[in-house]
Amino acid sequence: MSHQNGFHVAVVGATGAVGQQMIQTLMKENFPIRELTLLSSARSAGKKVDINGREYTVQEAKPESFEGVNIALFSAGGSVSKELAPEAAKRGAICVDNTSAFRMDTDIPLVVPEVNEKDLFEHNGIIANPNCSTIQMVVALEPIRQKFGLKKIIVSTYQAVSGSGAAAVEELLQQTKAILNEESYEPQILPVKSDKKHYQIAFNAIPQIDKFQENGYTYEEMKMINETKKIMHLPELQVSATCVRLPVAVGHSESVYFEIEEDNVSAAEIKALLKDAPGVILQDDPENQVYPMPADCVGKNEVFVGRIRNDIDNSKGFHMWVVSDNLLKGAAWNSVQIAQRLVELGLVK
Amino acid sequence: MSHQNGFHVAVVGATGAVGQQMIQTLMKENFPIRELTLLSSARSAGKKVDINGREYTVQEAKPESFEGVNIALFSAGGSVSKELAPEAAKRGAICVDNTSAFRMDTDIPLVVPEVNEKDLFEHNGIIANPNCSTIQMVVALEPIRQKFGLKKIIVSTYQAVSGSGAAAVEELLQQTKAILNEESYEPQILPVKSDKKHYQIAFNAIPQIDKFQENGYTYEEMKMINETKKIMHLPELQVSATCVRLPVAVGHSESVYFEIEEDNVSAAEIKALLKDAPGVILQDDPENQVYPMPADCVGKNEVFVGRIRNDIDNSKGFHMWVVSDNLLKGAAWNSVQIAQRLVELGLVK
């Protein structure tokens, strides 16, 4: 089939926080779209969405919805992806899935284009988009791995509430207002909507993102650990993570300690490397108080890196501070970027 | 001199955020006070302070102010301490200094009572109170060091704005209101009042606390590194720190990775140890979402520890989450506690 008029693209979860960003990103990046189908759960079906002055009606996602679709971007929760991505693939669509449904499946590529674009060639109709906190970290670490090798990572995250969806952002704002006005409030969403207890996020920090596993780590932490190894093709890499939710609407930050294989590497060499790395913007000038912050990264596709310095004791150890818009590079932009690369590599049927 | 009627106590910096907490803590702990002298800079002198229904007038701190004073608690900035603590000591007062003026002086003890109370015996009239972020970390680590040895620490902090004083808290609140009301605002205090640039703290995270040193670390980070070694008497301990300011009014949190000397120690053993450790409250029950948070620690003297777990790769490595009220155990309470111990050990003349 010729695609000279563009592609038939479907967005599944079109009314959600990430789905909305996906649509905006497709437009902003001038993705070659012939036809756009917006899909959602039955609950949101029928909603109208305005895109560049044209009104679209969101339809309920069903297996038949994917007839004729070339590329389907999924962000409607793991169960929807589990059910419908194989149906879409069966009908010839190539699926980019932003949920955790398939990420650790051995026959599904888990892709960050700056890191492992070549894995796209191994797809069987579904490509998984990694977890937001994982993506920005591997973009910053991959150039370092390529040049100096990578042995160990210890990361502590500072994550925005939009990672829990639009309702969590609303909870942060309403709760903040209530506290400033000395009114009462009842936490209902964070840290995890489906978990037993909910806690104040305004003017607080919650060391729980996603539910806990038996080993004392949260699923979010285990995602960072397992996905990093898979994306970087480093099964032996040592990775540990502590994931923390902050009263920030958009923009994840990460304090990353890493150990490289090579010795006698300076922080200046790491900075020089990241200055020219794909998808990275180096903001590292302590003397002039230049470093990345979540408030500055909102709406930008890149991963911002700063505060790069040698560990005090370990000559192979370094610290850095990595910030990115969790809805863009952490989700919508990485998905659209995968779609772009699929097109450019001729992988879309 | 008999102290059966209590001691003459002076608080220097009585109108500041920590000074106010010191006065409240002296009262709350029923510190044996015969006479209380409130001192400040010339700028704040003359202010009236109400304590338990009695009105005190704050006086300008001068060398003569310390005549007859038994115990002086300093929290009015490093330059005030540098000038006046030696004058107070010369006049027979024992000084507990909450600034960084003397912390790294080899002949000045740097004391956290739960860790190195015995160093109080080495005092020469001045005892330094450590940096807030250091105190809570060493309280949690000392029982571990005693039983299993301690080799390495990598800490990332999540610090409250009250560490920068009452005006910084006001800036956080006013800025938050402005953003919620879509009004403009001009950051003027954070991250460091005396530094060149000021950044938004509301709904943001700033990876700078105190100014930068030439090695790329901030003074706050170097305080954590150097003070930890001094307090724990472990000059060879490996410590690295990344210090980050959050939109939280009170309560510092820390993501602490540490490596012990002994092998085959379980997270359960670390938990059992901290459950009975002095000054520590263990809040560690992931299944029931029990872990420390800054919003819960406000107004409490203890250090709260949770999320204790083995590192995924290193059998001698562990992670934990440490939270405390930075104005209390991090400042006022640790100072008053030092004063208490000085009295109990018969060290006050």
mmCIF file of C-alpha atoms in Angstrom, chain B:
data_model
loop_
_atom_site.group_PDB
_atom_site.id
_atom_site.type_symbol
_atom_site.label_atom_id
_atom_site.label_comp_id
_atom_site.label_asym_id
_atom_site.label_seq_id
_atom_site.Cartn_x
_atom_site.Cartn_y
_atom_site.Cartn_z
ATOM 1 C CA MET B 1 27.713 27.328 91.857
ATOM 2 C CA SER B 2 24.546 25.451 92.757
ATOM 3 C CA HIS B 3 21.974 25.112 90.031
ATOM 4 C CA GLN B 4 19.110 23.953 92.187
ATOM 5 C CA ASN B 5 16.982 26.805 90.871
ATOM 6 C CA GLY B 6 17.919 26.047 87.300
ATOM 7 C CA PHE B 7 20.150 27.763 84.785
ATOM 8 C CA HIS B 8 20.503 31.141 83.187
ATOM 9 C CA VAL B 9 19.865 30.394 79.524
ATOM 10 C CA ALA B 10 20.394 32.786 76.633
ATOM 11 C CA VAL B 11 18.919 32.285 73.159
ATOM 12 C CA VAL B 12 20.786 34.211 70.463
ATOM 13 C CA GLY B 13 18.685 34.767 67.348
ATOM 14 C CA ALA B 14 15.482 34.577 69.371
ATOM 15 C CA THR B 15 13.266 36.080 66.665
ATOM 16 C CA GLY B 16 14.315 33.706 63.874
ATOM 17 C CA ALA B 17 12.576 30.508 62.751
ATOM 18 C CA VAL B 18 14.956 28.227 64.661
ATOM 19 C CA GLY B 19 15.283 30.619 67.660
ATOM 20 C CA GLN B 20 11.528 30.555 68.098
ATOM 21 C CA GLN B 21 11.562 26.774 67.977
ATOM 22 C CA MET B 22 14.403 26.724 70.531
ATOM 23 C CA ILE B 23 12.330 28.769 72.994
ATOM 24 C CA GLN B 24 9.282 26.573 72.446
ATOM 25 C CA THR B 25 11.377 23.436 72.835
ATOM 26 C CA LEU B 26 12.984 24.676 76.080
ATOM 27 C CA MET B 27 9.459 25.205 77.432
ATOM 28 C CA LYS B 28 8.006 21.962 76.091
ATOM 29 C CA GLU B 29 10.892 19.942 77.524
ATOM 30 C CA ASN B 30 10.651 21.744 80.886
ATOM 31 C CA PHE B 31 14.282 22.728 80.687
ATOM 32 C CA PRO B 32 15.394 23.927 84.150
ATOM 33 C CA ILE B 33 15.563 27.688 83.545
ATOM 34 C CA ARG B 34 16.260 30.170 86.325
ATOM 35 C CA GLU B 35 16.553 33.113 83.971
ATOM 36 C CA LEU B 36 15.955 33.422 80.236
ATOM 37 C CA THR B 37 17.688 36.080 78.135
ATOM 38 C CA LEU B 38 16.566 36.585 74.565
ATOM 39 C CA LEU B 39 19.168 38.118 72.282
ATOM 40 C CA SER B 40 19.258 39.138 68.632
ATOM 41 C CA SER B 41 20.906 41.440 66.158
ATOM 42 C CA ALA B 42 20.460 45.194 66.644
ATOM 43 C CA ARG B 43 17.795 45.058 63.913
ATOM 44 C CA SER B 44 15.433 42.827 65.916
ATOM 45 C CA ALA B 45 16.326 44.181 69.366
ATOM 46 C CA GLY B 46 13.388 45.691 71.246
ATOM 47 C CA LYS B 47 10.882 43.160 69.885
ATOM 48 C CA LYS B 48 8.553 41.665 72.479
ATOM 49 C CA VAL B 49 8.172 37.896 72.733
ATOM 50 C CA ASP B 50 5.409 36.237 74.728
ATOM 51 C CA ILE B 51 6.370 32.988 76.443
ATOM 52 C CA ASN B 52 3.737 31.212 78.479
ATOM 53 C CA GLY B 53 1.988 34.516 79.188
ATOM 54 C CA ARG B 54 5.134 36.346 80.256
ATOM 55 C CA GLU B 55 6.525 39.088 78.033
ATOM 56 C CA TYR B 56 10.223 39.173 77.209
ATOM 57 C CA THR B 57 12.017 42.006 75.431
ATOM 58 C CA VAL B 58 14.655 40.890 72.949
ATOM 59 C CA GLN B 59 17.990 42.612 73.599
ATOM 60 C CA GLU B 60 20.868 43.283 71.244
ATOM 61 C CA ALA B 61 23.511 40.576 71.630
ATOM 62 C CA LYS B 62 26.826 41.992 72.891
ATOM 63 C CA PRO B 63 29.784 40.413 74.687
ATOM 64 C CA GLU B 64 28.480 41.713 78.045
ATOM 65 C CA SER B 65 25.085 40.092 77.396
ATOM 66 C CA PHE B 66 26.605 36.783 78.455
ATOM 67 C CA GLU B 67 27.708 37.795 81.971
ATOM 68 C CA GLY B 68 26.223 35.219 84.317
ATOM 69 C CA VAL B 69 24.781 33.099 81.499
ATOM 70 C CA ASN B 70 25.240 29.328 82.006
ATOM 71 C CA ILE B 71 24.044 28.052 78.642
ATOM 72 C CA ALA B 72 23.809 30.016 75.376
ATOM 73 C CA LEU B 73 21.993 28.620 72.344
ATOM 74 C CA PHE B 74 23.152 30.352 69.156
ATOM 75 C CA SER B 75 21.143 30.497 65.958
ATOM 76 C CA ALA B 76 21.684 33.960 64.501
ATOM 77 C CA GLY B 77 24.000 33.211 61.598
ATOM 78 C CA GLY B 78 27.639 32.190 61.374
ATOM 79 C CA SER B 79 29.155 35.664 61.732
ATOM 80 C CA VAL B 80 27.281 36.350 64.990
ATOM 81 C CA SER B 81 28.444 33.006 66.392
ATOM 82 C CA LYS B 82 32.037 33.607 65.271
ATOM 83 C CA GLU B 83 32.078 36.946 67.078
ATOM 84 C CA LEU B 84 30.047 36.235 70.188
ATOM 85 C CA ALA B 85 30.310 32.527 71.062
ATOM 86 C CA PRO B 86 33.984 32.927 72.136
ATOM 87 C CA GLU B 87 32.955 35.979 74.184
ATOM 88 C CA ALA B 88 30.192 33.993 75.859
ATOM 89 C CA ALA B 89 32.535 31.066 76.523
ATOM 90 C CA LYS B 90 35.136 33.431 77.987
ATOM 91 C CA ARG B 91 32.457 34.564 80.461
ATOM 92 C CA GLY B 92 31.787 30.999 81.563
ATOM 93 C CA ALA B 93 28.775 30.150 79.400
ATOM 94 C CA ILE B 94 28.698 26.903 77.524
ATOM 95 C CA CYS B 95 27.573 27.594 73.956
ATOM 96 C CA VAL B 96 25.541 25.303 71.705
ATOM 97 C CA ASP B 97 25.957 26.762 68.229
ATOM 98 C CA ASN B 98 23.481 25.920 65.480
ATOM 99 C CA THR B 99 25.446 27.660 62.695
ATOM 100 C CA SER B 100 28.212 26.221 60.531
ATOM 101 C CA ALA B 101 30.802 28.583 62.094
ATOM 102 C CA PHE B 102 32.689 26.005 64.176
ATOM 103 C CA ARG B 103 31.408 22.644 62.960
ATOM 104 C CA MET B 104 34.591 21.469 61.286
ATOM 105 C CA ASP B 105 37.009 22.980 63.870
ATOM 106 C CA THR B 106 39.021 20.069 65.241
ATOM 107 C CA ASP B 107 38.787 21.288 68.830
ATOM 108 C CA ILE B 108 35.012 21.842 68.752
ATOM 109 C CA PRO B 109 32.770 18.814 69.296
ATOM 110 C CA LEU B 110 30.030 18.342 66.683
ATOM 111 C CA VAL B 111 27.336 16.460 68.521
ATOM 112 C CA VAL B 112 24.194 14.438 67.927
ATOM 113 C CA PRO B 113 23.430 12.982 71.389
ATOM 114 C CA GLU B 114 22.203 9.623 70.034
ATOM 115 C CA VAL B 115 25.503 9.216 68.168
ATOM 116 C CA ASN B 116 28.478 10.837 69.910
ATOM 117 C CA GLU B 117 27.391 12.189 73.280
ATOM 118 C CA LYS B 118 30.804 11.332 74.719
ATOM 119 C CA ASP B 119 32.352 14.088 72.594
ATOM 120 C CA LEU B 120 30.620 16.599 74.886
ATOM 121 C CA PHE B 121 33.372 15.918 77.450
ATOM 122 C CA GLU B 122 35.936 17.380 75.046
ATOM 123 C CA HIS B 123 34.290 20.779 74.819
ATOM 124 C CA ASN B 124 36.127 24.065 75.279
ATOM 125 C CA GLY B 125 33.045 26.192 75.887
ATOM 126 C CA ILE B 126 31.527 25.715 72.442
ATOM 127 C CA ILE B 127 29.648 22.730 71.029
ATOM 128 C CA ALA B 128 28.495 22.748 67.414
ATOM 129 C CA ASN B 129 25.066 21.531 66.353
ATOM 130 C CA PRO B 130 25.316 19.790 62.944
ATOM 131 C CA ASN B 131 23.487 20.667 59.756
ATOM 132 C CA CYS B 132 19.834 19.583 59.776
ATOM 133 C CA SER B 133 20.112 17.103 56.903
ATOM 134 C CA THR B 134 23.158 15.474 58.521
ATOM 135 C CA ILE B 135 21.557 14.998 61.942
ATOM 136 C CA GLN B 136 18.579 12.923 60.874
ATOM 137 C CA MET B 137 20.739 10.698 58.672
ATOM 138 C CA VAL B 138 23.328 9.862 61.359
ATOM 139 C CA VAL B 139 20.623 9.129 63.953
ATOM 140 C CA ALA B 140 19.279 6.463 61.592
ATOM 141 C CA LEU B 141 22.703 5.130 60.589
ATOM 142 C CA GLU B 142 24.485 4.986 63.960
ATOM 143 C CA PRO B 143 22.735 1.850 65.303
ATOM 144 C CA ILE B 144 23.541 0.173 61.987
ATOM 145 C CA ARG B 145 27.192 1.248 62.181
ATOM 146 C CA GLN B 146 27.464 -0.069 65.739
ATOM 147 C CA LYS B 147 26.160 -3.509 64.884
ATOM 148 C CA PHE B 148 27.200 -4.123 61.272
ATOM 149 C CA GLY B 149 29.826 -1.476 60.435
ATOM 150 C CA LEU B 150 29.348 1.207 57.788
ATOM 151 C CA LYS B 151 31.342 1.597 54.571
ATOM 152 C CA LYS B 152 29.496 3.827 52.135
ATOM 153 C CA ILE B 153 26.570 6.270 51.941
ATOM 154 C CA ILE B 154 24.886 7.779 48.878
ATOM 155 C CA VAL B 155 22.121 10.167 49.878
ATOM 156 C CA SER B 156 19.651 12.238 47.851
ATOM 157 C CA THR B 157 17.692 14.745 49.916
ATOM 158 C CA TYR B 158 14.188 16.178 49.664
ATOM 159 C CA GLN B 159 14.478 19.310 51.825
ATOM 160 C CA ALA B 160 11.883 21.729 53.140
ATOM 161 C CA VAL B 161 12.131 25.479 52.572
ATOM 162 C CA SER B 162 12.078 26.283 56.302
ATOM 163 C CA GLY B 163 15.742 25.282 56.245
ATOM 164 C CA SER B 164 16.219 28.640 54.497
ATOM 165 C CA GLY B 165 14.315 30.527 57.217
ATOM 166 C CA ALA B 166 10.852 31.911 57.837
ATOM 167 C CA ALA B 167 10.997 34.253 54.828
ATOM 168 C CA ALA B 168 11.526 31.276 52.505
ATOM 169 C CA VAL B 169 8.398 29.605 53.881
ATOM 170 C CA GLU B 170 6.496 32.827 53.235
ATOM 171 C CA GLU B 171 7.898 32.904 49.682
ATOM 172 C CA LEU B 172 6.690 29.336 49.056
ATOM 173 C CA LEU B 173 3.183 30.145 50.302
ATOM 174 C CA GLN B 174 2.840 33.481 48.466
ATOM 175 C CA GLN B 175 4.263 32.052 45.240
ATOM 176 C CA THR B 176 1.938 29.051 45.412
ATOM 177 C CA LYS B 177 -1.052 31.374 45.847
ATOM 178 C CA ALA B 178 0.102 33.529 42.929
ATOM 179 C CA ILE B 179 0.438 30.511 40.623
ATOM 180 C CA LEU B 180 -2.979 29.141 41.610
ATOM 181 C CA ASN B 181 -4.489 32.590 40.938
ATOM 182 C CA GLU B 182 -2.506 32.934 37.681
ATOM 183 C CA GLU B 183 -0.826 36.047 39.036
ATOM 184 C CA SER B 184 2.784 36.975 38.403
ATOM 185 C CA TYR B 185 5.475 36.696 41.084
ATOM 186 C CA GLU B 186 9.158 37.388 41.413
ATOM 187 C CA PRO B 187 11.314 34.786 43.225
ATOM 188 C CA GLN B 188 13.564 36.678 45.645
ATOM 189 C CA ILE B 189 14.885 34.246 48.242
ATOM 190 C CA LEU B 190 15.265 30.641 47.090
ATOM 191 C CA PRO B 191 17.406 28.746 46.426
ATOM 192 C CA VAL B 192 19.948 30.963 48.259
ATOM 193 C CA LYS B 193 19.095 34.514 49.254
ATOM 194 C CA SER B 194 22.648 35.820 48.782
ATOM 195 C CA ASP B 195 23.245 34.034 45.460
ATOM 196 C CA LYS B 196 22.837 35.708 42.051
ATOM 197 C CA LYS B 197 19.685 34.064 40.717
ATOM 198 C CA HIS B 198 16.411 33.132 42.359
ATOM 199 C CA TYR B 199 14.022 30.502 41.091
ATOM 200 C CA GLN B 200 10.426 29.434 41.510
ATOM 201 C CA ILE B 201 10.038 26.865 44.298
ATOM 202 C CA ALA B 202 6.243 26.369 44.169
ATOM 203 C CA PHE B 203 5.407 23.184 42.180
ATOM 204 C CA ASN B 204 9.118 22.840 41.379
ATOM 205 C CA ALA B 205 12.294 21.159 42.666
ATOM 206 C CA ILE B 206 15.604 23.060 42.891
ATOM 207 C CA PRO B 207 18.818 21.007 42.955
ATOM 208 C CA GLN B 208 20.720 23.672 44.867
ATOM 209 C CA ILE B 209 20.908 24.253 48.637
ATOM 210 C CA ASP B 210 23.560 26.761 49.690
ATOM 211 C CA LYS B 211 26.147 27.972 47.170
ATOM 212 C CA PHE B 212 28.348 25.864 44.901
ATOM 213 C CA GLN B 213 31.943 24.922 45.629
ATOM 214 C CA GLU B 214 34.522 24.541 42.891
ATOM 215 C CA ASN B 215 34.161 20.747 42.853
ATOM 216 C CA GLY B 216 30.552 21.001 41.648
ATOM 217 C CA TYR B 217 29.052 20.120 45.030
ATOM 218 C CA THR B 218 27.094 22.643 47.072
ATOM 219 C CA TYR B 219 28.177 23.617 50.583
ATOM 220 C CA GLU B 220 25.074 21.789 51.874
ATOM 221 C CA GLU B 221 26.241 18.603 50.171
ATOM 222 C CA MET B 222 29.777 18.997 51.516
ATOM 223 C CA LYS B 223 28.367 19.618 55.012
ATOM 224 C CA MET B 224 26.565 16.274 54.854
ATOM 225 C CA ILE B 225 29.742 14.583 53.643
ATOM 226 C CA ASN B 226 32.206 16.127 56.103
ATOM 227 C CA GLU B 227 29.985 16.373 59.176
ATOM 228 C CA THR B 228 28.861 12.744 58.897
ATOM 229 C CA LYS B 229 32.481 11.552 58.998
ATOM 230 C CA LYS B 230 33.278 13.775 61.990
ATOM 231 C CA ILE B 231 30.189 12.894 64.059
ATOM 232 C CA MET B 232 30.525 9.164 63.419
ATOM 233 C CA HIS B 233 34.320 9.242 63.873
ATOM 234 C CA LEU B 234 34.712 7.519 60.514
ATOM 235 C CA PRO B 235 37.231 9.539 58.471
ATOM 236 C CA GLU B 236 37.387 6.741 55.894
ATOM 237 C CA LEU B 237 33.610 6.500 55.415
ATOM 238 C CA GLN B 238 32.571 7.037 51.789
ATOM 239 C CA VAL B 239 29.787 9.625 51.612
ATOM 240 C CA SER B 240 28.239 11.410 48.641
ATOM 241 C CA ALA B 241 25.204 13.659 48.639
ATOM 242 C CA THR B 242 22.796 15.424 46.282
ATOM 243 C CA CYS B 243 20.701 18.058 48.060
ATOM 244 C CA VAL B 244 17.418 19.248 46.581
ATOM 245 C CA ARG B 245 14.923 21.851 47.773
ATOM 246 C CA LEU B 246 11.208 20.989 47.518
ATOM 247 C CA PRO B 247 7.914 22.881 47.839
ATOM 248 C CA VAL B 248 7.463 21.545 51.372
ATOM 249 C CA ALA B 249 7.317 23.957 54.346
ATOM 250 C CA VAL B 250 8.672 21.730 57.128
ATOM 251 C CA GLY B 251 10.220 18.249 57.154
ATOM 252 C CA HIS B 252 13.308 16.970 55.372
ATOM 253 C CA SER B 253 13.231 13.573 53.666
ATOM 254 C CA GLU B 254 16.222 11.545 52.520
ATOM 255 C CA SER B 255 16.664 8.596 50.193
ATOM 256 C CA VAL B 256 19.678 6.868 51.747
ATOM 257 C CA TYR B 257 21.679 4.051 50.171
ATOM 258 C CA PHE B 258 24.263 2.535 52.496
ATOM 259 C CA GLU B 259 26.708 -0.348 52.474
ATOM 260 C CA ILE B 260 27.657 -2.168 55.643
ATOM 261 C CA GLU B 261 30.825 -4.118 56.466
ATOM 262 C CA GLU B 262 29.127 -7.375 57.401
ATOM 263 C CA ASP B 263 27.665 -9.815 54.915
ATOM 264 C CA ASN B 264 24.445 -11.851 55.085
ATOM 265 C CA VAL B 265 22.448 -9.216 56.962
ATOM 266 C CA SER B 266 18.747 -9.037 56.101
ATOM 267 C CA ALA B 267 16.518 -5.978 55.838
ATOM 268 C CA ALA B 268 14.493 -7.523 58.684
ATOM 269 C CA GLU B 269 17.558 -7.339 60.941
ATOM 270 C CA ILE B 270 18.075 -3.659 60.085
ATOM 271 C CA LYS B 271 14.413 -3.001 60.843
ATOM 272 C CA ALA B 272 14.614 -4.833 64.189
ATOM 273 C CA LEU B 273 17.655 -2.740 65.092
ATOM 274 C CA LEU B 274 15.993 0.580 64.250
ATOM 275 C CA LYS B 275 12.764 -0.377 66.007
ATOM 276 C CA ASP B 276 14.560 -0.018 69.348
ATOM 277 C CA ALA B 277 17.099 2.659 68.394
ATOM 278 C CA PRO B 278 17.245 5.889 70.428
ATOM 279 C CA GLY B 279 15.476 8.831 68.807
ATOM 280 C CA VAL B 280 14.161 6.681 65.944
ATOM 281 C CA ILE B 281 10.583 5.734 65.138
ATOM 282 C CA LEU B 282 10.319 2.894 62.643
ATOM 283 C CA GLN B 283 7.426 3.327 60.195
ATOM 284 C CA ASP B 284 7.977 0.462 57.820
ATOM 285 C CA ASP B 285 5.025 -1.626 56.710
ATOM 286 C CA PRO B 286 4.727 -1.411 52.912
ATOM 287 C CA GLU B 287 1.789 -3.802 52.779
ATOM 288 C CA ASN B 288 -0.242 -1.303 54.783
ATOM 289 C CA GLN B 289 1.353 1.721 53.086
ATOM 290 C CA VAL B 290 3.150 2.737 56.271
ATOM 291 C CA TYR B 291 6.248 4.884 55.629
ATOM 292 C CA PRO B 292 7.415 8.282 56.871
ATOM 293 C CA MET B 293 6.316 11.503 55.169
ATOM 294 C CA PRO B 294 7.237 15.114 55.975
ATOM 295 C CA ALA B 295 3.590 16.142 56.520
ATOM 296 C CA ASP B 296 3.402 13.614 59.389
ATOM 297 C CA CYS B 297 6.668 14.507 61.152
ATOM 298 C CA VAL B 298 6.004 18.196 61.789
ATOM 299 C CA GLY B 299 6.265 19.118 65.483
ATOM 300 C CA LYS B 300 7.880 15.812 66.477
ATOM 301 C CA ASN B 301 11.374 15.341 67.894
ATOM 302 C CA GLU B 302 12.108 11.914 66.462
ATOM 303 C CA VAL B 303 13.683 10.673 63.246
ATOM 304 C CA PHE B 304 11.264 8.530 61.234
ATOM 305 C CA VAL B 305 12.622 5.665 59.140
ATOM 306 C CA GLY B 306 10.946 3.373 56.652
ATOM 307 C CA ARG B 307 11.194 1.657 53.269
ATOM 308 C CA ILE B 308 14.180 -0.346 54.496
ATOM 309 C CA ARG B 309 15.117 -2.940 51.886
ATOM 310 C CA ASN B 310 18.063 -4.825 50.505
ATOM 311 C CA ASP B 311 19.765 -3.510 47.432
ATOM 312 C CA ILE B 312 18.866 -5.625 44.412
ATOM 313 C CA ASP B 313 22.476 -6.416 43.516
ATOM 314 C CA ASN B 314 24.785 -5.781 46.476
ATOM 315 C CA SER B 315 24.194 -8.076 49.460
ATOM 316 C CA LYS B 316 25.873 -5.496 51.722
ATOM 317 C CA GLY B 317 23.791 -2.613 50.317
ATOM 318 C CA PHE B 318 20.484 -1.280 51.650
ATOM 319 C CA HIS B 319 18.058 1.536 50.958
ATOM 320 C CA MET B 320 15.963 3.488 53.420
ATOM 321 C CA TRP B 321 13.814 6.634 53.652
ATOM 322 C CA VAL B 322 14.522 8.987 56.554
ATOM 323 C CA VAL B 323 12.240 11.891 57.544
ATOM 324 C CA SER B 324 12.407 14.419 60.372
ATOM 325 C CA ASP B 325 11.255 17.903 61.368
ATOM 326 C CA ASN B 326 14.226 19.972 60.220
ATOM 327 C CA LEU B 327 13.452 22.731 62.733
ATOM 328 C CA LEU B 328 13.339 20.297 65.683
ATOM 329 C CA LYS B 329 15.721 17.314 65.511
ATOM 330 C CA GLY B 330 17.444 19.156 62.676
ATOM 331 C CA ALA B 331 18.010 22.280 64.784
ATOM 332 C CA ALA B 332 16.171 23.394 67.937
ATOM 333 C CA TRP B 333 15.561 20.016 69.552
ATOM 334 C CA ASN B 334 19.093 18.740 68.910
ATOM 335 C CA SER B 335 20.468 21.956 70.494
ATOM 336 C CA VAL B 336 18.207 21.720 73.544
ATOM 337 C CA GLN B 337 18.935 18.000 73.789
ATOM 338 C CA ILE B 338 22.670 18.802 73.868
ATOM 339 C CA ALA B 339 21.976 21.330 76.643
ATOM 340 C CA GLN B 340 19.980 18.687 78.547
ATOM 341 C CA ARG B 341 22.785 16.158 78.269
ATOM 342 C CA LEU B 342 25.370 18.765 79.335
ATOM 343 C CA VAL B 343 23.314 19.346 82.490
ATOM 344 C CA GLU B 344 22.810 15.641 83.147
ATOM 345 C CA LEU B 345 26.521 14.936 82.661
ATOM 346 C CA GLY B 346 27.424 17.742 85.106
ATOM 347 C CA LEU B 347 29.230 19.702 82.415
ATOM 348 C CA VAL B 348 27.521 23.054 83.032
ATOM 349 C CA LYS B 349 29.478 25.217 85.406
#
